[in-house]
Amino acid sequence: MAFHDWFVQGCEASVLLDPTPANPRPEKLGPPNFPSLRGFEVVDAAKAVLERVCPGKVSCDDIVQFAARDAAFFLSGYKGLDVDDLVVLSGSHTVGRSHCSSSSDRMGTPPFDINPGLAALLRRQCPANPNITDDPTVPLDVVTPNRLDNQYYMNVVLFNSDAALLTSRLMARKMVETPPSAGGGRGSSLGPW
């Protein structure tokens, strides 16, 4: 939830906002978050307890961030996440689909970090201006879309958040250190485009 809250103009718990007449489709109901994002009731319960104990002192944003910190700590075996962990976790984007709107800013003039063939394919499959009524999905990995493999690291990249990995020399080096997979491997043609 903390990661998704950063999507729209920073981290301020706006992903928790419910629909209103003035804003019938808040972040919570946006394509990257609905229906997959969950845990809202945990934040609501924590906020209720904190308001009873120390009213007006702890924001919902604080709760989201501390919950993310604590979850990462406990789920990673009490050691925190290092560079290797971040690269591996980002590799989960090798499976799944994304709405065109989530990467439309990367489809115009391709940035240096996106394969030109992938950019051309996305431009053919996605509308020029995706919107709520015209926002198809595309595979995150067009070469091996249904395999959990390292092809994601050769495709780099569909999302800005993944492209950010390449801005660090250390993380970029970790991405090219991934061994070739049985389905393609380093230097593959990245599919039929």
Tab-separated table of C-alpha atoms in Angstrom:
chain	number	residue	atom	x	y	z
A	1	MET	CA	0.000	0.000	0.000
A	2	ALA	CA	2.862	2.398	0.801
A	3	PHE	CA	4.355	1.822	-2.644
A	4	HIS	CA	1.035	2.469	-4.361
A	5	ASP	CA	0.453	5.611	-2.328
A	6	TRP	CA	3.536	7.152	-3.972
A	7	PHE	CA	1.987	6.882	-7.455
A	8	VAL	CA	0.109	10.194	-7.394
A	9	GLN	CA	2.094	13.239	-6.244
A	10	GLY	CA	3.870	11.707	-3.304
A	11	CYS	CA	3.196	9.863	-0.135
A	12	GLU	CA	0.306	11.374	1.809
A	13	ALA	CA	-2.177	8.513	2.311
A	14	SER	CA	-4.356	9.718	-0.568
A	15	VAL	CA	-4.691	6.074	-1.627
A	16	LEU	CA	-6.961	5.633	1.420
A	17	LEU	CA	-9.559	8.198	0.329
A	18	ASP	CA	-13.049	6.891	-0.379
A	19	PRO	CA	-15.130	8.166	-3.311
A	20	THR	CA	-17.100	11.383	-2.858
A	21	PRO	CA	-19.484	13.260	-5.173
A	22	ALA	CA	-16.629	15.662	-5.981
A	23	ASN	CA	-14.161	12.813	-6.575
A	24	PRO	CA	-16.064	9.657	-7.607
A	25	ARG	CA	-12.905	7.801	-8.675
A	26	PRO	CA	-10.113	8.397	-6.137
A	27	GLU	CA	-6.730	6.630	-6.204
A	28	LYS	CA	-8.200	3.756	-4.203
A	29	LEU	CA	-10.401	2.887	-7.205
A	30	GLY	CA	-7.806	3.637	-9.910
A	31	PRO	CA	-6.679	0.849	-12.275
A	32	PRO	CA	-3.312	0.237	-10.538
A	33	ASN	CA	-5.063	-0.206	-7.177
A	34	PHE	CA	-8.521	-1.655	-7.692
A	35	PRO	CA	-9.388	-4.396	-7.028
A	36	SER	CA	-5.932	-5.714	-6.116
A	37	LEU	CA	-4.851	-3.310	-3.338
A	38	ARG	CA	-6.046	-4.426	0.052
A	39	GLY	CA	-5.460	-3.887	3.759
A	40	PHE	CA	-7.490	-0.719	4.125
A	41	GLU	CA	-9.306	-2.160	7.134
A	42	VAL	CA	-5.965	-2.664	8.929
A	43	VAL	CA	-5.123	1.029	8.562
A	44	ASP	CA	-8.646	1.979	9.686
A	45	ALA	CA	-8.348	-0.234	12.780
A	46	ALA	CA	-4.909	1.150	13.686
A	47	LYS	CA	-6.160	4.725	13.239
A	48	ALA	CA	-9.167	4.055	15.482
A	49	VAL	CA	-6.958	2.700	18.279
A	50	LEU	CA	-4.461	5.550	17.976
A	51	GLU	CA	-7.232	8.157	18.026
A	52	ARG	CA	-8.507	6.709	21.318
A	53	VAL	CA	-5.029	6.695	22.887
A	54	CYS	CA	-3.561	9.914	21.452
A	55	PRO	CA	-6.129	11.835	19.422
A	56	GLY	CA	-4.940	13.984	16.531
A	57	LYS	CA	-1.283	12.955	16.814
A	58	VAL	CA	-0.720	10.154	14.278
A	59	SER	CA	-1.770	10.580	10.659
A	60	CYS	CA	-3.019	7.846	8.362
A	61	ASP	CA	0.118	8.412	6.281
A	62	ASP	CA	2.261	7.679	9.351
A	63	ILE	CA	0.348	4.444	9.863
A	64	VAL	CA	0.808	3.350	6.228
A	65	GLN	CA	4.539	4.075	6.318
A	66	PHE	CA	5.198	2.419	9.683
A	67	ALA	CA	3.132	-0.608	8.652
A	68	ALA	CA	5.185	-0.899	5.441
A	69	ARG	CA	8.427	-0.610	7.390
A	70	ASP	CA	7.356	-3.222	9.931
A	71	ALA	CA	5.985	-5.594	7.291
A	72	ALA	CA	9.251	-5.432	5.326
A	73	PHE	CA	11.206	-6.095	8.516
A	74	PHE	CA	9.169	-9.120	9.596
A	75	LEU	CA	8.626	-10.589	6.125
A	76	SER	CA	12.328	-10.373	5.251
A	77	GLY	CA	13.491	-12.431	8.227
A	78	TYR	CA	14.426	-9.441	10.419
A	79	LYS	CA	17.279	-8.218	8.212
A	80	GLY	CA	15.620	-5.507	6.128
A	81	LEU	CA	15.902	-5.266	2.346
A	82	ASP	CA	19.195	-4.786	0.550
A	83	VAL	CA	19.993	-3.998	-3.093
A	84	ASP	CA	19.758	-7.650	-4.112
A	85	ASP	CA	16.319	-7.908	-2.505
A	86	LEU	CA	15.082	-4.811	-4.313
A	87	VAL	CA	16.233	-6.105	-7.701
A	88	VAL	CA	14.690	-9.518	-7.053
A	89	LEU	CA	11.372	-8.046	-5.860
A	90	SER	CA	11.187	-5.798	-8.926
A	91	GLY	CA	11.653	-8.918	-11.038
A	92	SER	CA	8.143	-9.999	-10.055
A	93	HIS	CA	7.063	-7.730	-12.915
A	94	THR	CA	8.060	-10.558	-15.239
A	95	VAL	CA	4.533	-11.977	-14.775
A	96	GLY	CA	1.251	-10.146	-15.109
A	97	ARG	CA	-0.402	-7.376	-17.081
A	98	SER	CA	-0.543	-3.617	-16.789
A	99	HIS	CA	-2.989	-1.008	-17.985
A	100	CYS	CA	-1.623	1.095	-20.840
A	101	SER	CA	-2.129	4.215	-18.716
A	102	SER	CA	0.489	2.953	-16.256
A	103	SER	CA	3.232	3.307	-18.851
A	104	SER	CA	1.793	5.747	-21.400
A	105	ASP	CA	4.446	8.326	-20.538
A	106	ARG	CA	7.102	5.849	-21.703
A	107	MET	CA	5.566	5.144	-25.118
A	108	GLY	CA	6.086	8.431	-26.971
A	109	THR	CA	9.746	9.048	-27.639
A	110	PRO	CA	11.266	5.972	-26.043
A	111	PRO	CA	13.643	6.756	-23.202
A	112	PHE	CA	17.124	5.248	-23.348
A	113	ASP	CA	16.187	2.411	-21.022
A	114	ILE	CA	13.313	0.865	-22.973
A	115	ASN	CA	13.851	-1.490	-25.871
A	116	PRO	CA	12.696	0.341	-29.053
A	117	GLY	CA	10.867	-2.779	-30.230
A	118	LEU	CA	8.957	-2.977	-26.958
A	119	ALA	CA	8.042	0.708	-27.211
A	120	ALA	CA	6.800	0.196	-30.788
A	121	LEU	CA	4.715	-2.816	-29.715
A	122	LEU	CA	3.164	-0.852	-26.871
A	123	ARG	CA	2.300	2.024	-29.207
A	124	ARG	CA	0.478	-0.462	-31.491
A	125	GLN	CA	-1.465	-2.092	-28.646
A	126	CYS	CA	-2.295	0.996	-26.592
A	127	PRO	CA	-4.343	4.075	-27.423
A	128	ALA	CA	-2.430	7.353	-27.690
A	129	ASN	CA	-4.313	8.760	-24.689
A	130	PRO	CA	-5.584	5.939	-22.470
A	131	ASN	CA	-8.524	6.863	-20.264
A	132	ILE	CA	-11.018	5.205	-17.971
A	133	THR	CA	-13.105	3.859	-20.882
A	134	ASP	CA	-10.196	2.975	-23.193
A	135	ASP	CA	-7.310	1.540	-21.189
A	136	PRO	CA	-6.453	-2.004	-22.342
A	137	THR	CA	-3.865	-4.142	-20.624
A	138	VAL	CA	-0.558	-5.388	-22.001
A	139	PRO	CA	1.755	-8.097	-20.662
A	140	LEU	CA	4.552	-6.897	-18.420
A	141	ASP	CA	6.875	-9.312	-20.220
A	142	VAL	CA	5.982	-9.798	-23.884
A	143	VAL	CA	8.564	-12.533	-24.478
A	144	THR	CA	7.650	-14.992	-21.711
A	145	PRO	CA	4.479	-13.485	-20.199
A	146	ASN	CA	3.439	-16.610	-18.303
A	147	ARG	CA	6.815	-17.655	-16.925
A	148	LEU	CA	8.524	-16.533	-13.757
A	149	ASP	CA	11.976	-16.027	-15.258
A	150	ASN	CA	14.590	-13.321	-15.686
A	151	GLN	CA	13.339	-11.979	-19.024
A	152	TYR	CA	12.097	-8.866	-17.199
A	153	TYR	CA	15.706	-7.799	-16.699
A	154	MET	CA	16.371	-7.968	-20.449
A	155	ASN	CA	13.157	-6.117	-21.383
A	156	VAL	CA	13.756	-3.163	-19.121
A	157	VAL	CA	11.391	-1.575	-18.610
A	158	LEU	CA	7.691	-0.832	-18.670
A	159	PHE	CA	7.260	1.156	-15.453
A	160	ASN	CA	9.075	4.288	-14.323
A	161	SER	CA	9.557	2.638	-10.932
A	162	ASP	CA	11.475	-0.193	-12.608
A	163	ALA	CA	13.430	2.202	-14.824
A	164	ALA	CA	14.626	3.913	-11.663
A	165	LEU	CA	16.686	0.785	-10.948
A	166	LEU	CA	18.868	1.681	-13.909
A	167	THR	CA	19.746	5.073	-12.442
A	168	SER	CA	21.909	3.347	-9.856
A	169	ARG	CA	25.106	1.761	-11.177
A	170	LEU	CA	24.975	-0.871	-8.446
A	171	MET	CA	21.371	-1.882	-9.190
A	172	ALA	CA	21.907	-1.797	-12.963
A	173	ARG	CA	24.902	-4.096	-12.512
A	174	LYS	CA	22.800	-6.471	-10.387
A	175	MET	CA	20.193	-6.593	-13.154
A	176	VAL	CA	22.712	-7.659	-15.815
A	177	GLU	CA	24.272	-10.210	-13.447
A	178	THR	CA	21.124	-12.340	-13.624
A	179	PRO	CA	21.955	-15.653	-15.294
A	180	PRO	CA	20.334	-16.474	-18.653
A	181	SER	CA	17.059	-18.363	-18.403
A	182	ALA	CA	15.992	-21.361	-20.420
A	183	GLY	CA	13.419	-19.241	-22.253
A	184	GLY	CA	15.691	-16.672	-23.842
A	185	GLY	CA	18.490	-15.351	-21.765
A	186	ARG	CA	20.690	-12.333	-22.078
A	187	GLY	CA	20.893	-10.966	-25.556
A	188	SER	CA	17.639	-12.503	-26.749
A	189	SER	CA	15.797	-10.711	-29.534
A	190	LEU	CA	12.989	-9.756	-27.133
A	191	GLY	CA	10.331	-11.402	-29.186
A	192	PRO	CA	8.853	-11.056	-32.645
A	193	TRP	CA	8.913	-7.300	-33.078
